[in-house]
Tab-separated table of C-alpha atoms and ligand atoms in Angstrom:
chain	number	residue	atom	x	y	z
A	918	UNK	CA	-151.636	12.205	-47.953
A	919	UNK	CA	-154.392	9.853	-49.238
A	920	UNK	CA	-155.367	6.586	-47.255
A	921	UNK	CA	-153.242	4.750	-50.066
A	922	UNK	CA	-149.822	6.066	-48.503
A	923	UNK	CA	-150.888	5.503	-44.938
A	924	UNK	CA	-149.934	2.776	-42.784
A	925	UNK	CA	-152.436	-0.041	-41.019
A	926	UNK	CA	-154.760	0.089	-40.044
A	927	UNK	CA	-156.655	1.630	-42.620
A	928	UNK	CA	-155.287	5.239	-43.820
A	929	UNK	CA	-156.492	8.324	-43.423
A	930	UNK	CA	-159.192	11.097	-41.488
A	931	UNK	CA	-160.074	11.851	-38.009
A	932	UNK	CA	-163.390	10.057	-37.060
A	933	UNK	CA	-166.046	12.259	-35.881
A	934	UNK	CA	-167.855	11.587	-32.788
A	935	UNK	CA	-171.618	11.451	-32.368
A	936	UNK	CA	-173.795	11.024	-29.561
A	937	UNK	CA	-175.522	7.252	-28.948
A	938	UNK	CA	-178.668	6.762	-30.364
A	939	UNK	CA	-181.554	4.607	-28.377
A	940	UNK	CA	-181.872	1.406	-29.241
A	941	UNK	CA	-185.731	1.333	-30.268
A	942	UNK	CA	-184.459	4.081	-33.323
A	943	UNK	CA	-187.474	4.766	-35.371
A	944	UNK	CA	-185.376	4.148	-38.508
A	945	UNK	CA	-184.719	0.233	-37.307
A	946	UNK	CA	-185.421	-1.924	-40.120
A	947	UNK	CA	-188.203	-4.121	-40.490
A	948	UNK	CA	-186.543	-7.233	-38.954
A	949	UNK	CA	-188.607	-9.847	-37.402
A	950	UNK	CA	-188.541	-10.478	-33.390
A	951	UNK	CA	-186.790	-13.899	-33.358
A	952	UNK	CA	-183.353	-14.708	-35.617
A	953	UNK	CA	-182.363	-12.772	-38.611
A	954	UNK	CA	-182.095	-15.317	-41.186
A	955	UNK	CA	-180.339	-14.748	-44.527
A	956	UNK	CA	-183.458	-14.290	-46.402
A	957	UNK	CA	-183.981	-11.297	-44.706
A	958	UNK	CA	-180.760	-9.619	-45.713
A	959	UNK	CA	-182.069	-10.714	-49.158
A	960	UNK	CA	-185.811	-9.143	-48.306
A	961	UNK	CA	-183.692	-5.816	-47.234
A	962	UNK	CA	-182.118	-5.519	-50.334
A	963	UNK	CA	-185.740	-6.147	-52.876
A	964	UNK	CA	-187.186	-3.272	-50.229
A	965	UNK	CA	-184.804	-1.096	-50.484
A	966	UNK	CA	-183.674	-1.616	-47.166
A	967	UNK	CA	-180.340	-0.958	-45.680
A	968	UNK	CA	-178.959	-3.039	-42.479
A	969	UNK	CA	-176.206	-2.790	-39.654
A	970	UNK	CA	-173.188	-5.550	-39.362
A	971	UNK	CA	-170.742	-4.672	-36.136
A	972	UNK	CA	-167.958	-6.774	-35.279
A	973	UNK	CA	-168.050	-8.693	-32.094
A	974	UNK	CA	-165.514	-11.064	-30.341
A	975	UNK	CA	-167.123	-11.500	-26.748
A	976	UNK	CA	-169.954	-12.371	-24.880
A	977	UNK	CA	-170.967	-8.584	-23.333
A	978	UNK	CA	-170.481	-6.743	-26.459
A	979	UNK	CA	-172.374	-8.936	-28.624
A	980	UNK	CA	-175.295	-9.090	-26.145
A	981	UNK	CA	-175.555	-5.126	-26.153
A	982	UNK	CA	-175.574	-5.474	-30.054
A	983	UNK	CA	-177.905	-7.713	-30.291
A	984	UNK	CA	-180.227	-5.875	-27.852
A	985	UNK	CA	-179.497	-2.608	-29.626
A	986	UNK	CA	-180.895	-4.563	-32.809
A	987	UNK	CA	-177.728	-5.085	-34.930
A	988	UNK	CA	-178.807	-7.136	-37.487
A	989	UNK	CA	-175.279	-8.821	-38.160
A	990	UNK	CA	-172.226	-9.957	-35.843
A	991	UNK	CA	-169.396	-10.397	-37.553
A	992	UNK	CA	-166.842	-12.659	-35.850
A	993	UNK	CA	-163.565	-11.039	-37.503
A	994	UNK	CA	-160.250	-11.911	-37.832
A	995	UNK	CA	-160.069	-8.397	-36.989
A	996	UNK	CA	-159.810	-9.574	-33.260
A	997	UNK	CA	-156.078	-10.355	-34.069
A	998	UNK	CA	-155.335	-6.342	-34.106
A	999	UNK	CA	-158.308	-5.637	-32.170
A	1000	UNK	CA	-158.335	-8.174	-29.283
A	1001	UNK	CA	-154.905	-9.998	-29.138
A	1002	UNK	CA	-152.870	-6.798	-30.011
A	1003	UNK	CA	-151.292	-8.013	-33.759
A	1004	UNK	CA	-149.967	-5.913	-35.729
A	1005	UNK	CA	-152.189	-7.597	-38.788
A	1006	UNK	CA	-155.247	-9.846	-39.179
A	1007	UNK	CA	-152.606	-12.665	-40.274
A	1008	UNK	CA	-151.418	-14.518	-37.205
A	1009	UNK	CA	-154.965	-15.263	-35.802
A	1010	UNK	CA	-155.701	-19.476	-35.730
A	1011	UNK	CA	-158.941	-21.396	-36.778
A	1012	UNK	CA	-158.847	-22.382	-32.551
A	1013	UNK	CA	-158.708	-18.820	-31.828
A	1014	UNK	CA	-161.726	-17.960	-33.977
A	1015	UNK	CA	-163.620	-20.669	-32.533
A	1016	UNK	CA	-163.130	-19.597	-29.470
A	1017	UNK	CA	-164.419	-16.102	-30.111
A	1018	UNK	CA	-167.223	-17.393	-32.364
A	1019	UNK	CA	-168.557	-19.463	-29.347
A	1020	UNK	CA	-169.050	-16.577	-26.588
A	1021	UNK	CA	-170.512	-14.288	-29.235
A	1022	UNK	CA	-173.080	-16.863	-30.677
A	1023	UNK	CA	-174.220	-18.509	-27.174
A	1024	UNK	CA	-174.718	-14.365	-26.110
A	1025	UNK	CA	-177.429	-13.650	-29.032
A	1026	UNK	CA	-180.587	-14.645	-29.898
A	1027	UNK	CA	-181.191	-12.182	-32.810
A	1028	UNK	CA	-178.513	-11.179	-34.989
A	1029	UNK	CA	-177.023	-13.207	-37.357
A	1030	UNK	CA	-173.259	-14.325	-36.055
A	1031	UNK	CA	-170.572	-14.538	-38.944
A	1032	UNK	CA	-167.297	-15.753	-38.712
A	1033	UNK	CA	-163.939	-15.185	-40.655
A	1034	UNK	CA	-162.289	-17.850	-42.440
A	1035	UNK	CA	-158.989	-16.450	-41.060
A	1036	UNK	CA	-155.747	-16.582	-42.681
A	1037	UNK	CA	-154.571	-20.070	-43.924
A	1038	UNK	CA	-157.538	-21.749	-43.079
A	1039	UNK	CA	-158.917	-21.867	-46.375
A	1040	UNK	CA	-156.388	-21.163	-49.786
A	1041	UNK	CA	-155.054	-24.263	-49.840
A	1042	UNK	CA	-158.709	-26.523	-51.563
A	1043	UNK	CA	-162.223	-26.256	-51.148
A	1044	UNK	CA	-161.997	-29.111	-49.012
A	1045	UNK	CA	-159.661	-27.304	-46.616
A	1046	UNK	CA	-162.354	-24.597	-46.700
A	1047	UNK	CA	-165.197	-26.734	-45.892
A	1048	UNK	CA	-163.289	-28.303	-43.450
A	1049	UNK	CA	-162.572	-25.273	-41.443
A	1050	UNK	CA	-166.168	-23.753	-41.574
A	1051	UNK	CA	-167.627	-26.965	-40.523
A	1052	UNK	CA	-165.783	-26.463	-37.040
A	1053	UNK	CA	-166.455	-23.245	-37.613
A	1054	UNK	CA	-170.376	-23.873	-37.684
A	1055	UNK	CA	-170.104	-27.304	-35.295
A	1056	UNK	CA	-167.901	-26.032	-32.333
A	1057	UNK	CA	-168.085	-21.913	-32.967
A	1058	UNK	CA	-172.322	-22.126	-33.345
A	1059	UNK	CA	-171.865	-19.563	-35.918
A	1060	UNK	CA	-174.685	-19.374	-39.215
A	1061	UNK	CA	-172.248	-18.406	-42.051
A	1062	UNK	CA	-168.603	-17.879	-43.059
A	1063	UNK	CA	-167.106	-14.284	-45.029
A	1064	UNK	CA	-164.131	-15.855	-47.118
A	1065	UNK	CA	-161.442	-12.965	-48.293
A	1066	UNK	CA	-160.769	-13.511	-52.130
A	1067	UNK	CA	-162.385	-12.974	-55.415
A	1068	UNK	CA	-163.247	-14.819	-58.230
A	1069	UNK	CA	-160.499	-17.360	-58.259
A	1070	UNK	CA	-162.675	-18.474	-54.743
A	1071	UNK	CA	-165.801	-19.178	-56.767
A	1072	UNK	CA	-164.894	-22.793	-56.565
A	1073	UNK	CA	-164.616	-22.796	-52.610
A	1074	UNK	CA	-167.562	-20.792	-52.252
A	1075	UNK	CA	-170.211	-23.413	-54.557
A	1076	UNK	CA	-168.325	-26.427	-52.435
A	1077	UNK	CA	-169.455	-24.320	-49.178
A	1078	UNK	CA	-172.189	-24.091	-50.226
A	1079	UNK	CA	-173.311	-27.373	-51.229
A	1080	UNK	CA	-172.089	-28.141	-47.223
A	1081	UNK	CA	-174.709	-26.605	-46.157
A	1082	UNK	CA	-172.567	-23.372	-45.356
A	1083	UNK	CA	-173.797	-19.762	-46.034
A	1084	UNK	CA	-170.574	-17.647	-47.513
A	1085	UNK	CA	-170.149	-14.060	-47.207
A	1086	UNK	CA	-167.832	-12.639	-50.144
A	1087	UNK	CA	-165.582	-10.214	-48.348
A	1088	UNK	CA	-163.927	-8.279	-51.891
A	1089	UNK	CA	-161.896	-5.292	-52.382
A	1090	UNK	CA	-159.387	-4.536	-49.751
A	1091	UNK	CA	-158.870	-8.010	-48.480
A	1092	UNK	CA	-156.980	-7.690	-45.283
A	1093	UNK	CA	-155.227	-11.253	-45.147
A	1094	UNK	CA	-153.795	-10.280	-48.886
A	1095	UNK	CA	-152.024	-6.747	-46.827
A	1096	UNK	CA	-148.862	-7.478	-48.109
A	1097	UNK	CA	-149.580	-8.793	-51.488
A	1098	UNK	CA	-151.409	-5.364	-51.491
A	1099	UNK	CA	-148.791	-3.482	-50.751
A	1100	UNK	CA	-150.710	-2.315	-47.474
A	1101	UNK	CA	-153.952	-0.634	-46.461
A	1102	UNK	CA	-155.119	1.081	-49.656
A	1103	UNK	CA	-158.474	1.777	-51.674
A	1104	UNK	CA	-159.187	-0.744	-54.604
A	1105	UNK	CA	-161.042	-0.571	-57.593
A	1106	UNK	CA	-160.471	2.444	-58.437
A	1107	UNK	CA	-160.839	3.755	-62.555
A	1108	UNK	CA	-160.628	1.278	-64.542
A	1109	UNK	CA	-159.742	-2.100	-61.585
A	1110	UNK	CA	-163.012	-1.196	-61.239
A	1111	UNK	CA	-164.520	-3.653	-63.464
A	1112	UNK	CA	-162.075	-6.636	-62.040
A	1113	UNK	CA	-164.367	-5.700	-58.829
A	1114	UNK	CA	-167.696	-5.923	-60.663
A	1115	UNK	CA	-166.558	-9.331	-62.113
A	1116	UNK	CA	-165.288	-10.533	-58.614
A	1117	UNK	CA	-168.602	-9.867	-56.914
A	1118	UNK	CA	-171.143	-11.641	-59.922
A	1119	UNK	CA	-168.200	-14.718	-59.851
A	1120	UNK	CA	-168.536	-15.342	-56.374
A	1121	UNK	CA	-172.686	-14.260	-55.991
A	1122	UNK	CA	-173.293	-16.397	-58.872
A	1123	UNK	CA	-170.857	-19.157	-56.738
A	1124	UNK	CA	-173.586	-18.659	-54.383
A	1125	UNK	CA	-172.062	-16.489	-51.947
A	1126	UNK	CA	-175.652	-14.960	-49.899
A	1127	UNK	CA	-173.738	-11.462	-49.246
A	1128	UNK	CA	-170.830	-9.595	-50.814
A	1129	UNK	CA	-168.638	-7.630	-48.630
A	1130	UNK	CA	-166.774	-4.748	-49.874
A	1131	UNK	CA	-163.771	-2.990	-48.252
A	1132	UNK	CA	-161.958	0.244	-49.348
A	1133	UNK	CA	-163.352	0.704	-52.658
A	1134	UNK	CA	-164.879	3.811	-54.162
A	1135	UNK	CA	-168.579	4.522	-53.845
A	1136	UNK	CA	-169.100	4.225	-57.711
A	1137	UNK	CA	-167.550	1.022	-57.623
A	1138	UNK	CA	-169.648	-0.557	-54.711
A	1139	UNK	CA	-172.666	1.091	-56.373
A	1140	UNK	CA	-171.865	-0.975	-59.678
A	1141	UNK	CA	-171.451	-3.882	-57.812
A	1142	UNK	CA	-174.323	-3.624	-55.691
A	1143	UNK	CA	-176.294	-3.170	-59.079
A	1144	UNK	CA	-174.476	-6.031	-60.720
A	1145	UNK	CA	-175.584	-8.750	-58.152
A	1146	UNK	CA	-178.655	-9.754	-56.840
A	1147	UNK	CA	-177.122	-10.516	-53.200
A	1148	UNK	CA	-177.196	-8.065	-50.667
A	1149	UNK	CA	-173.934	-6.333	-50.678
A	1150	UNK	CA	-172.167	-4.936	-47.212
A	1151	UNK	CA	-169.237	-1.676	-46.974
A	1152	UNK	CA	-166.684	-0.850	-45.057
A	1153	UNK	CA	-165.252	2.246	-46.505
A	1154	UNK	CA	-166.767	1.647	-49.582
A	1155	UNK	CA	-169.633	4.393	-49.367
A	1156	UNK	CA	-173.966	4.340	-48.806
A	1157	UNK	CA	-174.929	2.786	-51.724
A	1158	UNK	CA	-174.819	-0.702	-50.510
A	1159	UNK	CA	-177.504	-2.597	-48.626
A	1160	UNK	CA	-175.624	-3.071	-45.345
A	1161	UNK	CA	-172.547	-1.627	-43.237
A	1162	UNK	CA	-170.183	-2.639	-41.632
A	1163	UNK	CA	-167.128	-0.967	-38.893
A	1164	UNK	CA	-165.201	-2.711	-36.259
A	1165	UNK	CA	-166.927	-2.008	-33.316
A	1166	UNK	CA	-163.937	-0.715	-31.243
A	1167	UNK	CA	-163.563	1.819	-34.087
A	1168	UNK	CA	-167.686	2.073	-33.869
A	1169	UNK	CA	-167.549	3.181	-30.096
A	1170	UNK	CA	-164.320	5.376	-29.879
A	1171	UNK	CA	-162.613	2.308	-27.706
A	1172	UNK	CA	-159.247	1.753	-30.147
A	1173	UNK	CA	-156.760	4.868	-30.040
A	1174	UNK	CA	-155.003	6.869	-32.442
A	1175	UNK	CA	-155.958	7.963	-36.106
A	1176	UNK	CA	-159.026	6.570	-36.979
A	1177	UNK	CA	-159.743	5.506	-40.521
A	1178	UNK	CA	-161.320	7.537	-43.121
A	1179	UNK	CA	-164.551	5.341	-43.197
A	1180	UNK	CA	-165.220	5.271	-39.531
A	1181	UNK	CA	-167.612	7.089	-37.532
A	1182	UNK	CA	-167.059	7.408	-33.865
A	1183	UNK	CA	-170.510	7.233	-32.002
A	1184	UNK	CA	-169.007	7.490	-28.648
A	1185	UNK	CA	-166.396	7.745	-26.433
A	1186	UNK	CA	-165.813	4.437	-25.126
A	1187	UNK	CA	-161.939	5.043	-24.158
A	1188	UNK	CA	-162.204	8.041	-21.895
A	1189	UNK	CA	-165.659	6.357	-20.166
A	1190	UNK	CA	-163.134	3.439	-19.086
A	1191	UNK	CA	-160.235	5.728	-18.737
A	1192	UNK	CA	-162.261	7.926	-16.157
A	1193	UNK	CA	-163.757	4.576	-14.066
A	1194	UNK	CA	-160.372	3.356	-13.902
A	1195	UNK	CA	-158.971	6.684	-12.346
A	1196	UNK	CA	-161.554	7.114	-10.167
A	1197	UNK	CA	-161.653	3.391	-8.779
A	1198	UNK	CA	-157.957	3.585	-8.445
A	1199	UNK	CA	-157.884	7.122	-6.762
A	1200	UNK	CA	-160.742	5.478	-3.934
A	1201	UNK	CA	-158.897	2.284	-3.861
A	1202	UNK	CA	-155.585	4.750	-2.561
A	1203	UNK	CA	-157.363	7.097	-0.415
A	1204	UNK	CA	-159.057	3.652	1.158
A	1205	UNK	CA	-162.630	4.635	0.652
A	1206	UNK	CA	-163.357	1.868	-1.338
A	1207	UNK	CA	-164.456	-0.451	-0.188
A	1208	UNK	CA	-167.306	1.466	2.438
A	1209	UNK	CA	-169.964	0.146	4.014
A	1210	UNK	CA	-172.236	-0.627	0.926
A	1211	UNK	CA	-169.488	-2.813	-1.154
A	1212	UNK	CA	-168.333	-4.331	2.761
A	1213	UNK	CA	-169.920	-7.719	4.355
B	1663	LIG	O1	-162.412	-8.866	-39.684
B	1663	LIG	C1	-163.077	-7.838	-39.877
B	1663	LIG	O2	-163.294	-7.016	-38.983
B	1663	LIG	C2	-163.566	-7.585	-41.206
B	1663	LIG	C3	-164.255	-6.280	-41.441
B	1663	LIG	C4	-163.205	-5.272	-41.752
B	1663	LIG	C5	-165.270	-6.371	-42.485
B	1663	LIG	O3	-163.420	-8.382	-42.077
């Protein structure tokens, strides 16, 4: 069965599980001490330089990847199915986003935050668009937007941009277009290829700072990545592009169940809470919890 057949989230594979690194990695990029700005995504990319985007959606998690030296938070609409337990990344609201946006930027001082345009927030003008990332920006305290969509967005992205308002291109597999998709499967492949090339220099040349690409074959991000000058970002879309990207529940073994075939499990998240919940609630029946240390 290929990840085209399979059902959300994302298809196919068993994710294989590797032990944590430490955060001071020898291999961390050269990123400077304070905030990541955008021009160093672009400085990655002219070096030859590759750099690490996680999702985040609350205040402890984003201040462990931001210590950990995650050069990108990504505020996704992924916390619909990740955090509020949707089925799909549709239902999630502009106030919802905010409100996630705001606990992850006031808990980082490094990485760059970046929030989703989510679902119905933007299609409808570029002035809808702007609207939404300005509250996005004002009340979230985010630094940029990722817009789903491809060329037909170019518009949206250059009136973001003259607001002021760094865009992320998110390409490919666009998650908010699931059922116009026909579900979670791998685009651009053969010849749609080149209808991903030409979405990417549309939206770059738009002035998008970043394209994101989901669930496309390596030689297609690799033409894309060669076709813009922008940094470009995967998900499931191979190593040739300058950054990557996984939900960081996927990241750090915490979500259940079949994992995508693009994921990576460093850790075992699930099983770490799993046993601390057992063992609390097996001292919490036997009544030697609270003792004398944890007792006033
Ligand atoms: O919302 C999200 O988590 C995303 C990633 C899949 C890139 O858009």
């Amino acid at each position: 069965m290929t990840s085209a057949e399979l059902p959300a989230p994302y298809g196919e594979g068993a994710a294989t599980t590797t032990p944590a690194r430490e955060a001071t990695s020898p291999a961390a990029p050269a990123m400077p001490a304070g905030r990541i700005r955008i021009h160093h995504l672009q400085q990655a990319k002219d070096q030859g330089r590759h750099f690490a985007m996680l999702t985040a959606y609350d205040q402890y998690a984003a201040q462990v990847f931001d210590e950990a030296g995650i050069e990108v938070l990504l505020v996704g609409d992924s916390a619909a199915n990740n955090v509020l337990g949707h089925a799909t990344t549709l239902p999630i609201t502009l106030d919802e986003m905010i409100l996630f946006s705001r606990a992850v930027s006031r808990a980082t001082t490094r990485a760059i935050v970046v929030a989703d345009l989510p679902f119905g927030s933007y299609e409808v003008s570029p002035q809808q668009a702007v609207e939404s990332s300005v509250r996005l920006l004002k009340e979230g305290l985010v630094h940029a937007v990722k817009m789903e969509g491809g060329a037909d967005y170019a518009d949206t992205v250059r009136a973001l941009v003259r607001a002021g308002i760094p865009v992320m291109a998110h390409i490919g597999f666009t998650p908010q277009s699931e059922h116009a998709l026909g579900g979670y499967r791998v685009q651009g492949r053969g010849e749609a290829s080149q209808r991903i090339v030409d979405d990417a220099v549309a939206l770059a040349d738009a002035g998008a700072f970043c394209v994101l690409m989901e669930m496309v074959p390596a030689e297609t991000a690799n033409a894309v990545d060669a076709a813009v000058r922008v940094p470009t970002i995967g998900i499931g879309a191979g190593p040739g592009t300058t950054g990557q990207v996984l939900v960081w529940q996927d990241m750090a073994g915490l979500r259940g169940g079949r994992q995508a075939k693009f994921v990576k499990q460093y850790a075992d998240v699930r099983s770490v809470l799993s046993d601390a919940a057992r063992a609390y609630a097996d001292d919490v029946r036997a009544g030697t919890f609270p003792g004398p240390d944890h007792t006033f």
